[in-house]
Short mmCIF file of C-alpha atoms and ligand atoms in Angstrom, two decimals:
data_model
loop_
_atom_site.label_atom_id
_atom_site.label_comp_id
_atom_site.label_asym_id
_atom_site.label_seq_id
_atom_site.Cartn_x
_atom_site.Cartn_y
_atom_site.Cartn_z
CA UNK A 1 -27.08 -40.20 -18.45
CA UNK A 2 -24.03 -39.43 -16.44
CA UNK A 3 -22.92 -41.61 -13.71
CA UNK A 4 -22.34 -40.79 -9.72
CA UNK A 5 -21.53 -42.07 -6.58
CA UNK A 6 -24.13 -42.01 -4.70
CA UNK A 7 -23.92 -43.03 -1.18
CA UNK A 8 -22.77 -45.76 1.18
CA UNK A 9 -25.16 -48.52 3.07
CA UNK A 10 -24.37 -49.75 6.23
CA UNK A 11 -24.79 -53.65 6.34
CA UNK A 12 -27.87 -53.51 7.57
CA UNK A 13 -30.56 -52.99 4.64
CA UNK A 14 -34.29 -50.89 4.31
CA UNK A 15 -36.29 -53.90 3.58
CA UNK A 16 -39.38 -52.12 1.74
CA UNK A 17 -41.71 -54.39 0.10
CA UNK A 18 -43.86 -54.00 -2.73
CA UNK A 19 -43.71 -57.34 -5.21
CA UNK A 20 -47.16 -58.32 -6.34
CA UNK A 21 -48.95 -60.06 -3.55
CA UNK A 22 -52.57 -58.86 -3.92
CA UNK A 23 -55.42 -59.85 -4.42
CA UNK A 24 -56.12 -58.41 -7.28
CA UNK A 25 -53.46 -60.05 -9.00
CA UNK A 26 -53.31 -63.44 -10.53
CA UNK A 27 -50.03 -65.27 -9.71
CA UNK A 28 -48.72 -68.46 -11.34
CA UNK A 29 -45.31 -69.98 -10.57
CA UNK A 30 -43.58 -72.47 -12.77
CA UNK A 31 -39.98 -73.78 -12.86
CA UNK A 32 -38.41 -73.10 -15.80
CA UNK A 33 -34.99 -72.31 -17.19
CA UNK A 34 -33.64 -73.15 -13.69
CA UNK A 35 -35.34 -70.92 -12.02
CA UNK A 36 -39.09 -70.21 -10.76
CA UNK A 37 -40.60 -68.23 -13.11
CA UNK A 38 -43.51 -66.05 -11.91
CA UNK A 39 -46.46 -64.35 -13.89
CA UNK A 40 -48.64 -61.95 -12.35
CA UNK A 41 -51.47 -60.50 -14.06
CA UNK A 42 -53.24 -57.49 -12.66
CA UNK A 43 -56.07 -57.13 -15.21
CA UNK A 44 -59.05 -56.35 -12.85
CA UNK A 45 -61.82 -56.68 -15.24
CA UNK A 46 -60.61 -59.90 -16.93
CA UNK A 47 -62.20 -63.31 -17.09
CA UNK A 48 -60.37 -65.32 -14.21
CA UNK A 49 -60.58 -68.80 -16.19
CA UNK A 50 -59.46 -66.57 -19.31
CA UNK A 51 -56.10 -65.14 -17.52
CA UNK A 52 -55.16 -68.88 -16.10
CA UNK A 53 -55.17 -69.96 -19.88
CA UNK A 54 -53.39 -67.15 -21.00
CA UNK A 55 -50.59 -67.38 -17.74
CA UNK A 56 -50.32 -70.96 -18.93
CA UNK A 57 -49.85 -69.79 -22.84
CA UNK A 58 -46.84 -67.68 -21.72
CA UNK A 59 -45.62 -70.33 -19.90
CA UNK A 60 -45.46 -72.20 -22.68
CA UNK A 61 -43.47 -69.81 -24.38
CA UNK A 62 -40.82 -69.84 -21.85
CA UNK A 63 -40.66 -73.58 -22.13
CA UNK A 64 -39.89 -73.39 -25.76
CA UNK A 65 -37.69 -70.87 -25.87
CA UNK A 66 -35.75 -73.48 -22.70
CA UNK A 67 -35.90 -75.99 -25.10
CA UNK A 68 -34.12 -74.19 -27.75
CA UNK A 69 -31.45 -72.63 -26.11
CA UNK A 70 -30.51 -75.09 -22.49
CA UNK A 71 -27.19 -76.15 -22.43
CA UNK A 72 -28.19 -79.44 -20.21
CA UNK A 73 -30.45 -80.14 -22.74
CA UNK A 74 -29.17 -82.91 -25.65
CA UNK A 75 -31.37 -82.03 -28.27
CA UNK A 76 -31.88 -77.59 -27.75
CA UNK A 77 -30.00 -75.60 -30.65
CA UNK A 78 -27.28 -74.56 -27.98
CA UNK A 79 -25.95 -78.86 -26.85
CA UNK A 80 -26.57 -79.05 -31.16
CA UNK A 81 -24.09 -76.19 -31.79
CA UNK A 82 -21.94 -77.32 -29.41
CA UNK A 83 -21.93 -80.69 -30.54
CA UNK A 84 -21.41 -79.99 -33.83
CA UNK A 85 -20.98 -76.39 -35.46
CA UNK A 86 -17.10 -77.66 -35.23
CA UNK A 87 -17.74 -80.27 -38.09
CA UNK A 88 -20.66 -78.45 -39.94
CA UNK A 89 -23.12 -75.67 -40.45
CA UNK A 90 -25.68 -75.72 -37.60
CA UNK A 91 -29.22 -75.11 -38.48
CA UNK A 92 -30.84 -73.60 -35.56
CA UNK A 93 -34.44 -72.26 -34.74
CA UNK A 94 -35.13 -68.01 -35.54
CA UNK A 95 -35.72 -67.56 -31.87
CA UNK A 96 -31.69 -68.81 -31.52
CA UNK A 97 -30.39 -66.73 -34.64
CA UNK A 98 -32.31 -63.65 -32.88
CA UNK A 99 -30.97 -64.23 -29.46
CA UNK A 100 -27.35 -64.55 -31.10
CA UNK A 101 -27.53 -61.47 -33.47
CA UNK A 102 -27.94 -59.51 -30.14
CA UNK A 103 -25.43 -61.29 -28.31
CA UNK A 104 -23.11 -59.95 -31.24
CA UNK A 105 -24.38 -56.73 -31.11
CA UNK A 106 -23.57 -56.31 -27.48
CA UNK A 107 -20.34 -57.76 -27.87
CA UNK A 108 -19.40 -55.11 -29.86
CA UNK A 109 -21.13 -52.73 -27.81
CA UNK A 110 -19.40 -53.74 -24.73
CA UNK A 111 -16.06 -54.48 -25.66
CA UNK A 112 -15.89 -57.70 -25.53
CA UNK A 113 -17.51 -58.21 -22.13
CA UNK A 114 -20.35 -59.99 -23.18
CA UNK A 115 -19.13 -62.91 -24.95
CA UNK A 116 -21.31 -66.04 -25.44
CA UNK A 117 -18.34 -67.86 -26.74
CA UNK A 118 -17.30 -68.37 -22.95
CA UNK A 119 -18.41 -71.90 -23.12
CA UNK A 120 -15.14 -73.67 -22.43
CA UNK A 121 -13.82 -71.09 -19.68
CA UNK A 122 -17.13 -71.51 -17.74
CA UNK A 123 -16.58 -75.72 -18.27
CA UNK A 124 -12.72 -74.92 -16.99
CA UNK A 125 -13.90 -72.90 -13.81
CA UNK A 126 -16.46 -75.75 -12.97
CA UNK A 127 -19.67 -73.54 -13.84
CA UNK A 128 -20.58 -75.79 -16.63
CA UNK A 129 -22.89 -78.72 -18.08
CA UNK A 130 -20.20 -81.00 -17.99
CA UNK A 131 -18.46 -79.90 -14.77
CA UNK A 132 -18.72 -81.42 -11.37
CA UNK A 133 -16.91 -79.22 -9.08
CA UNK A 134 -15.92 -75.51 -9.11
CA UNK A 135 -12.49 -75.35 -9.66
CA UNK A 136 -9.31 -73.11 -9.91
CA UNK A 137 -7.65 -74.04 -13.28
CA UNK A 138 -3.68 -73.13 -14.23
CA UNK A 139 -2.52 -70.27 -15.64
CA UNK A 140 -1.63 -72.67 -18.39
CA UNK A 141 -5.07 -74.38 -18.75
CA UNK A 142 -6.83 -70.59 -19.11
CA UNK A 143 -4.33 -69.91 -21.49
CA UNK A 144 -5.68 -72.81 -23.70
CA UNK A 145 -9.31 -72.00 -23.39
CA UNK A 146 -8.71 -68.72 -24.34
CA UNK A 147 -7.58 -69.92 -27.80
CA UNK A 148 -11.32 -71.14 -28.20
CA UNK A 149 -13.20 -67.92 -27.00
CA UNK A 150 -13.93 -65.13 -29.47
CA UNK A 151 -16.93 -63.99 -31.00
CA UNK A 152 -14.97 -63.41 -34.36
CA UNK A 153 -14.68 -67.48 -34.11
CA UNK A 154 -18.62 -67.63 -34.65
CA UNK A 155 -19.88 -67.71 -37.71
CA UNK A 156 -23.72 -66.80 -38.51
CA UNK A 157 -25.30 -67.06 -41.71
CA UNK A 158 -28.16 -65.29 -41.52
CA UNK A 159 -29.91 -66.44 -44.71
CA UNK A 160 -29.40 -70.15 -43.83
CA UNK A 161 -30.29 -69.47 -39.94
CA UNK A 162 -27.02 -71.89 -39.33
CA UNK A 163 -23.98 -71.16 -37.26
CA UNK A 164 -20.76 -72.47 -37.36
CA UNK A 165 -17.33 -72.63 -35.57
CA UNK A 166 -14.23 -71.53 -36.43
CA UNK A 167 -12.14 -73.14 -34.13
CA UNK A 168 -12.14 -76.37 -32.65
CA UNK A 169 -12.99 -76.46 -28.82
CA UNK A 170 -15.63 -73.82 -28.57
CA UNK A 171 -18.82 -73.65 -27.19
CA UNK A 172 -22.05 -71.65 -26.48
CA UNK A 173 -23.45 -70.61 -23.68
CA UNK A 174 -26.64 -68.55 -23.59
CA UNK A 175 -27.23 -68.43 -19.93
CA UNK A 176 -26.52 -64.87 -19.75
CA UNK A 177 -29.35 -63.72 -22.24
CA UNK A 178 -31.76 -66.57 -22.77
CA UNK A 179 -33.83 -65.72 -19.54
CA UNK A 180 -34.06 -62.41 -20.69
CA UNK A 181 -35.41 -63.17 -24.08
CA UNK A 182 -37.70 -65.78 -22.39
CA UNK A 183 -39.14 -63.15 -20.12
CA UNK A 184 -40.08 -60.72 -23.60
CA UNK A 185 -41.27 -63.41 -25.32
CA UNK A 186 -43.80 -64.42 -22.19
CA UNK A 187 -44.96 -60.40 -21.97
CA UNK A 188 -45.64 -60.38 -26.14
CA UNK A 189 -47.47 -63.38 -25.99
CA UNK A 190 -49.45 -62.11 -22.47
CA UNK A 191 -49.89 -58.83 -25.16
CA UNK A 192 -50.68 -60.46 -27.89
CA UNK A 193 -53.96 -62.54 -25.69
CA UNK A 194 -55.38 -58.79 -24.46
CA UNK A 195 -53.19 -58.94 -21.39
CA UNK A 196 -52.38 -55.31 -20.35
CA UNK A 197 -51.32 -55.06 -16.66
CA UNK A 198 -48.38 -57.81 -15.72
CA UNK A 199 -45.43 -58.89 -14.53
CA UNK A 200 -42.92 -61.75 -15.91
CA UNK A 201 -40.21 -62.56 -13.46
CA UNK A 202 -37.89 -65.17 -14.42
CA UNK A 203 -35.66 -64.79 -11.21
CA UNK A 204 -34.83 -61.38 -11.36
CA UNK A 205 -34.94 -60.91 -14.88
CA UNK A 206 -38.27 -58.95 -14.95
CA UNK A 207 -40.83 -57.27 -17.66
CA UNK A 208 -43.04 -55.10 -16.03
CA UNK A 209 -46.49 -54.50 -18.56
CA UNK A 210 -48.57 -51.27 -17.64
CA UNK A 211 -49.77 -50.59 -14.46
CA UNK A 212 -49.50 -52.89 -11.14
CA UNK A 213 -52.68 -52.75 -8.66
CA UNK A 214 -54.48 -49.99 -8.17
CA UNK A 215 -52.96 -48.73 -11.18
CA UNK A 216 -49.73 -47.68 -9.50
CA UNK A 217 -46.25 -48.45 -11.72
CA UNK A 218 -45.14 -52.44 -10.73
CA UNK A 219 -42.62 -52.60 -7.67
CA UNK A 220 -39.95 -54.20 -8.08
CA UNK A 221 -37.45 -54.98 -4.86
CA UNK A 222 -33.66 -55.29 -5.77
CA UNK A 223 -32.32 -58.30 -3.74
CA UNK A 224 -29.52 -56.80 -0.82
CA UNK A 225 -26.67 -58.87 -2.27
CA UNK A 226 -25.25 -59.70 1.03
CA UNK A 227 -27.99 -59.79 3.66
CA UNK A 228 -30.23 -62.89 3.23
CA UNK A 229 -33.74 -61.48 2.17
CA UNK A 230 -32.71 -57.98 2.74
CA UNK A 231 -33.53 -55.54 -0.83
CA UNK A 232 -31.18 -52.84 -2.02
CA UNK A 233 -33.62 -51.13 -3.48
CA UNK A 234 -37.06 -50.76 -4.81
CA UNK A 235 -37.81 -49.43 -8.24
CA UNK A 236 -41.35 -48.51 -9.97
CA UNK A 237 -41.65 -49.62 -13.16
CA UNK A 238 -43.99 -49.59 -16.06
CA UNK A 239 -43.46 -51.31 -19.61
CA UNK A 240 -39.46 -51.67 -18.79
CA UNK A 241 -37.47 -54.40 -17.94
CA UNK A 242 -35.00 -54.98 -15.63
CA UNK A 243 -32.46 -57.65 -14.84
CA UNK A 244 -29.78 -58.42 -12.14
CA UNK A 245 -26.73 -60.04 -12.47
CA UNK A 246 -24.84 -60.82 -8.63
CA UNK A 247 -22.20 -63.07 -7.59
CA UNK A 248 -24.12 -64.53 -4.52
CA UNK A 249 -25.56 -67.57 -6.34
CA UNK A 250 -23.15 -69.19 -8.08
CA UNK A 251 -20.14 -68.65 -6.47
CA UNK A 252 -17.04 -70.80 -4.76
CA UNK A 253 -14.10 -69.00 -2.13
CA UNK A 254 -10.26 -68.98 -3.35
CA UNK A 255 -7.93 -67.93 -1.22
CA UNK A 256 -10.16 -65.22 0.47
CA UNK A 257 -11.68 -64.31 -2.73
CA UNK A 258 -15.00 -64.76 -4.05
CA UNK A 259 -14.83 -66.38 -7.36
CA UNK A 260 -18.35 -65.29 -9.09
CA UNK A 261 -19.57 -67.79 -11.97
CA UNK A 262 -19.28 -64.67 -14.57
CA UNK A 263 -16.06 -64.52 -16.65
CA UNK A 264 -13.94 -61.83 -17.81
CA UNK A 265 -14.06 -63.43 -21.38
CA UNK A 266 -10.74 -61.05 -21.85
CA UNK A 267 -8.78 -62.58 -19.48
CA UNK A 268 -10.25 -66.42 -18.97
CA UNK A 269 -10.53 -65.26 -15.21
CA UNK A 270 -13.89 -64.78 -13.11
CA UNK A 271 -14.80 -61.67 -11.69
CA UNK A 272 -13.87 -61.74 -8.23
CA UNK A 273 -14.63 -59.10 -5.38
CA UNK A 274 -15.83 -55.77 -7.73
CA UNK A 275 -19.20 -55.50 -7.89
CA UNK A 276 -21.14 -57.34 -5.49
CA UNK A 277 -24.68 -56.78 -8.13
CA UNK A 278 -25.19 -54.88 -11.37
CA UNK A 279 -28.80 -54.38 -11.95
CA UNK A 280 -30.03 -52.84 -15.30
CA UNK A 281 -33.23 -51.11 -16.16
CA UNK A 282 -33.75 -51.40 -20.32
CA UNK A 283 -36.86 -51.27 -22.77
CA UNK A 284 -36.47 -55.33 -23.17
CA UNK A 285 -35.07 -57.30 -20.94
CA UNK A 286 -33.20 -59.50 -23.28
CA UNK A 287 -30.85 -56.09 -23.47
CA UNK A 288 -31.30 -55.46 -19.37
CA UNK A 289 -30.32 -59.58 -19.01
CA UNK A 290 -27.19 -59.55 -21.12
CA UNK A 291 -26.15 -55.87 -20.34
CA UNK A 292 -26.07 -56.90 -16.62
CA UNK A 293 -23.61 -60.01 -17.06
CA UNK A 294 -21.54 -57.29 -19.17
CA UNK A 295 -21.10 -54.27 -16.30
CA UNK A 296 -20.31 -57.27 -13.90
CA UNK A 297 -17.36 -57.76 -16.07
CA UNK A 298 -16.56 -54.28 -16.58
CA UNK A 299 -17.38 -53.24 -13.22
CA UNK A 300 -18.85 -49.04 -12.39
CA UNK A 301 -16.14 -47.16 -13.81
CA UNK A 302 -16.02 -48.71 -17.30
CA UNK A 303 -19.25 -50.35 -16.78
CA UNK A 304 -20.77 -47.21 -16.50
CA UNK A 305 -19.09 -45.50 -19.44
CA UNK A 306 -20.08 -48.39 -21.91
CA UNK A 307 -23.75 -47.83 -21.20
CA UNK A 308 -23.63 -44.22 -21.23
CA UNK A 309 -23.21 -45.09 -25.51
CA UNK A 310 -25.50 -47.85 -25.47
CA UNK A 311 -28.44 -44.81 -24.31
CA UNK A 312 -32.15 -45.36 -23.08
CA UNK A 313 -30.54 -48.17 -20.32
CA UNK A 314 -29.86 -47.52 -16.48
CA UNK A 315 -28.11 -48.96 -14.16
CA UNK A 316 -27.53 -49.47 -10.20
CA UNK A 317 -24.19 -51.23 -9.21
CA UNK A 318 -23.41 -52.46 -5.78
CA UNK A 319 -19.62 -52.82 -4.89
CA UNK A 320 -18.45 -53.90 -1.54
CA UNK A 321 -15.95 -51.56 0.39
CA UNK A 322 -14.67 -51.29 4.06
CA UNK A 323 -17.54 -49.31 5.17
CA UNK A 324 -20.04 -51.50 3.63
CA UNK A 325 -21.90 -51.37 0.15
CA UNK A 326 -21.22 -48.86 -1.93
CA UNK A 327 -23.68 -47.85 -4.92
CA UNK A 328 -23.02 -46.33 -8.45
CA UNK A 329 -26.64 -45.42 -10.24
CA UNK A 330 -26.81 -43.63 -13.49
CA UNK A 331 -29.42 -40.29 -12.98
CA UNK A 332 -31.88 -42.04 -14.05
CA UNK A 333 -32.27 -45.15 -12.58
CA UNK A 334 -35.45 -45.20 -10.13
CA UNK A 335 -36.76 -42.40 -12.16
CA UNK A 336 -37.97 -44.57 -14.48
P1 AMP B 1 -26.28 -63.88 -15.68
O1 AMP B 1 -26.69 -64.60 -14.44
O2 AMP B 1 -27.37 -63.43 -16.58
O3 AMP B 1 -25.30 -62.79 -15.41
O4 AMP B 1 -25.50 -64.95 -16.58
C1 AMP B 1 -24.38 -65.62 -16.09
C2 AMP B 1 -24.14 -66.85 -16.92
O5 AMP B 1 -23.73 -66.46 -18.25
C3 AMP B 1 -22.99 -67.67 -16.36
O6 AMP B 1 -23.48 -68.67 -15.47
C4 AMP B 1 -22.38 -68.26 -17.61
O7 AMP B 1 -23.09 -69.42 -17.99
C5 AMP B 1 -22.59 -67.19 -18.66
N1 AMP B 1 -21.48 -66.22 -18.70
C6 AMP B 1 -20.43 -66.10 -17.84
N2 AMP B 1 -19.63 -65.08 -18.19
C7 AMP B 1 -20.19 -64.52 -19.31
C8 AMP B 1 -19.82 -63.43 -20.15
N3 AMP B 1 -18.74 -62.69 -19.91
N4 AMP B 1 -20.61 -63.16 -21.23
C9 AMP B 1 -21.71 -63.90 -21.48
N5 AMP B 1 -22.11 -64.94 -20.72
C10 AMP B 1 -21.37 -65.26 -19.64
MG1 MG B 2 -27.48 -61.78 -17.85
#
């Protein structure tokens, strides 16, 4: 998997469509996780009445797994943790222990960049539960949070399912991986009723199962990250997941810059300016979810050197230059 420039877009974007708006597919939209969540199921030859139940079975899923693991939420495993894994042991559900094994695991993988410890530098920036308004903090302040970041200040027992903190101050956040895990979940449990053709989209964190209709690979458009409704790029996919992380949702100006709600968890400081969207195609898209919020902290050139190790993943990242948006791919994304 080597990684190449490929070439520059002007800022005027091929809008190709090809999301699943047929009607051979059944389409249910819920919002969930803060976001609307769509199933599609292409199934031709199954039961309509049957396919509504099962849509509404993955929903479910979803729902739990937002339960367990919202930080708005007083009583999910992540607002329990925070509130008090500084005094005690937290006991916390499997689906939470999972989610935070793998947010270890690709902590380590990428250096550091994908740190779920970031809880009190995305309350500081004013990306947070608790916070009102985006704001710039002092040098000073970041300095302070820092001291409460770390994933070697978390502390998982694995046979007890409980978690703990080593430090006072800290907090979780699993906004970066949750959807991600959500969206798997939904596709085993679509599986798991007979399901075989479908597509989980949890806004932009996507599993695409089998075949989409007329059993050509799922389409998948990758959102232009600075022209309103304009894509990137389209990708066909089949049984892989992909996710996008971009700084054109949550996002406030400082003094010219963009401040993106993603945080270098080495520094304290958001990513600002470099890239514009990372978008990663992976086998589940729990690893596509939280390997995207990672390359938008490492940006292409490291970015793209982390996930050449972490194998079997692809990426596209968009970066904005003078002449307009650039793109890094790895070979093989699109040739999925
Ligand atoms: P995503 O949209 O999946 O990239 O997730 C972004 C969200 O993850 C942010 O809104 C924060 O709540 C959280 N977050 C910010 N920076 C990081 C980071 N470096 N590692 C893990 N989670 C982060
Ligand atoms: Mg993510």
């Amino acid at each position: 998997m080597k990684a190449k420039y490929l070439y520059v877009l002007g800022a005027a974007c091929v809008a190709i469509c090809g999301c699943a708006n047929n009607a051979d597919v059944t389409k249910q939209t819920q919002l969930l996780m803060g976001t609307a969540v769509e199933i599609s199921v292409a199934d031709p030859g199954m039961d309509p009445t049957l396919k509504s139940a099962v849509i509404g079975k993955a929903f479910d899923r979803i729902r739990q797994i937002e339960e367990l693991m919202s930080s708005y939420n007083q009583i999910s495993d992540v607002c329990r943790i925070n509130s008090f894994a500084d005094k005690r042991p937290v006991r916390v559900s499997p689906d939470t222990i999972k989610v935070i094994k793998k947010a270890q695991d690709l902590n380590e993988a990428t250096g550091g960049a994908f740190d779920i410890t970031v809880g009190p530098l995305v309350e500081l920036w004013g990306f947070g539960p608790k916070a009102e308004v985006f704001r710039a903090p002092s040098d000073e302040e970041v300095r302070l949070a820092l001291k409460s970041v770390g994933m070697d200040k978390l502390n998982v027992d694995y046979s007890e399912g409980t978690v703990n903190f080593a430090s006072i101050g800290m907090s979780i956040d699993l906004s970066g991986i949750a959807k991600g895990y959500a969206v798997d979940c939904a596709a085993e449990v679509l599986r798991q009723n007979g399901v075989k053709n479908a597509v989980v989209n949890a806004g932009g964190d996507i599993f695409c199962m089998g075949m989409g209709p007329r059993q050509r690979p799922w389409k998948i458009g990758i959102r232009h990250p600075r022209v309103k409704n304009g894509l990137l790029s389209v990708v066909s996919l089949t049984n892989r997941a992909i996710a996008t992380s971009g700084d054109y949702e949550r996002f406030f100006f400082r003094q010219k810059r963009r401040v993106s709600h993603i945080i270098d968890p080495r520094t304290g400081v958001p990513v600002s300016d470099v890239p514009d969207s990372v978008s990663i195609t992976a086998a589940d898209c729990m690893t596509a979810d939280a390997l995207a919020t990672a390359v938008f902290v490492l940006g292409p050139g490291e970015g793209l050197r982390v996930l050449e190790k972490a194998g079997a993943v692809d990426a596209m990242i968009a970066v904005d230059s003078a002449e307009g948006i650039k793109v890094y791919k790895t070979d093989g994304f699109g040739k999925e």
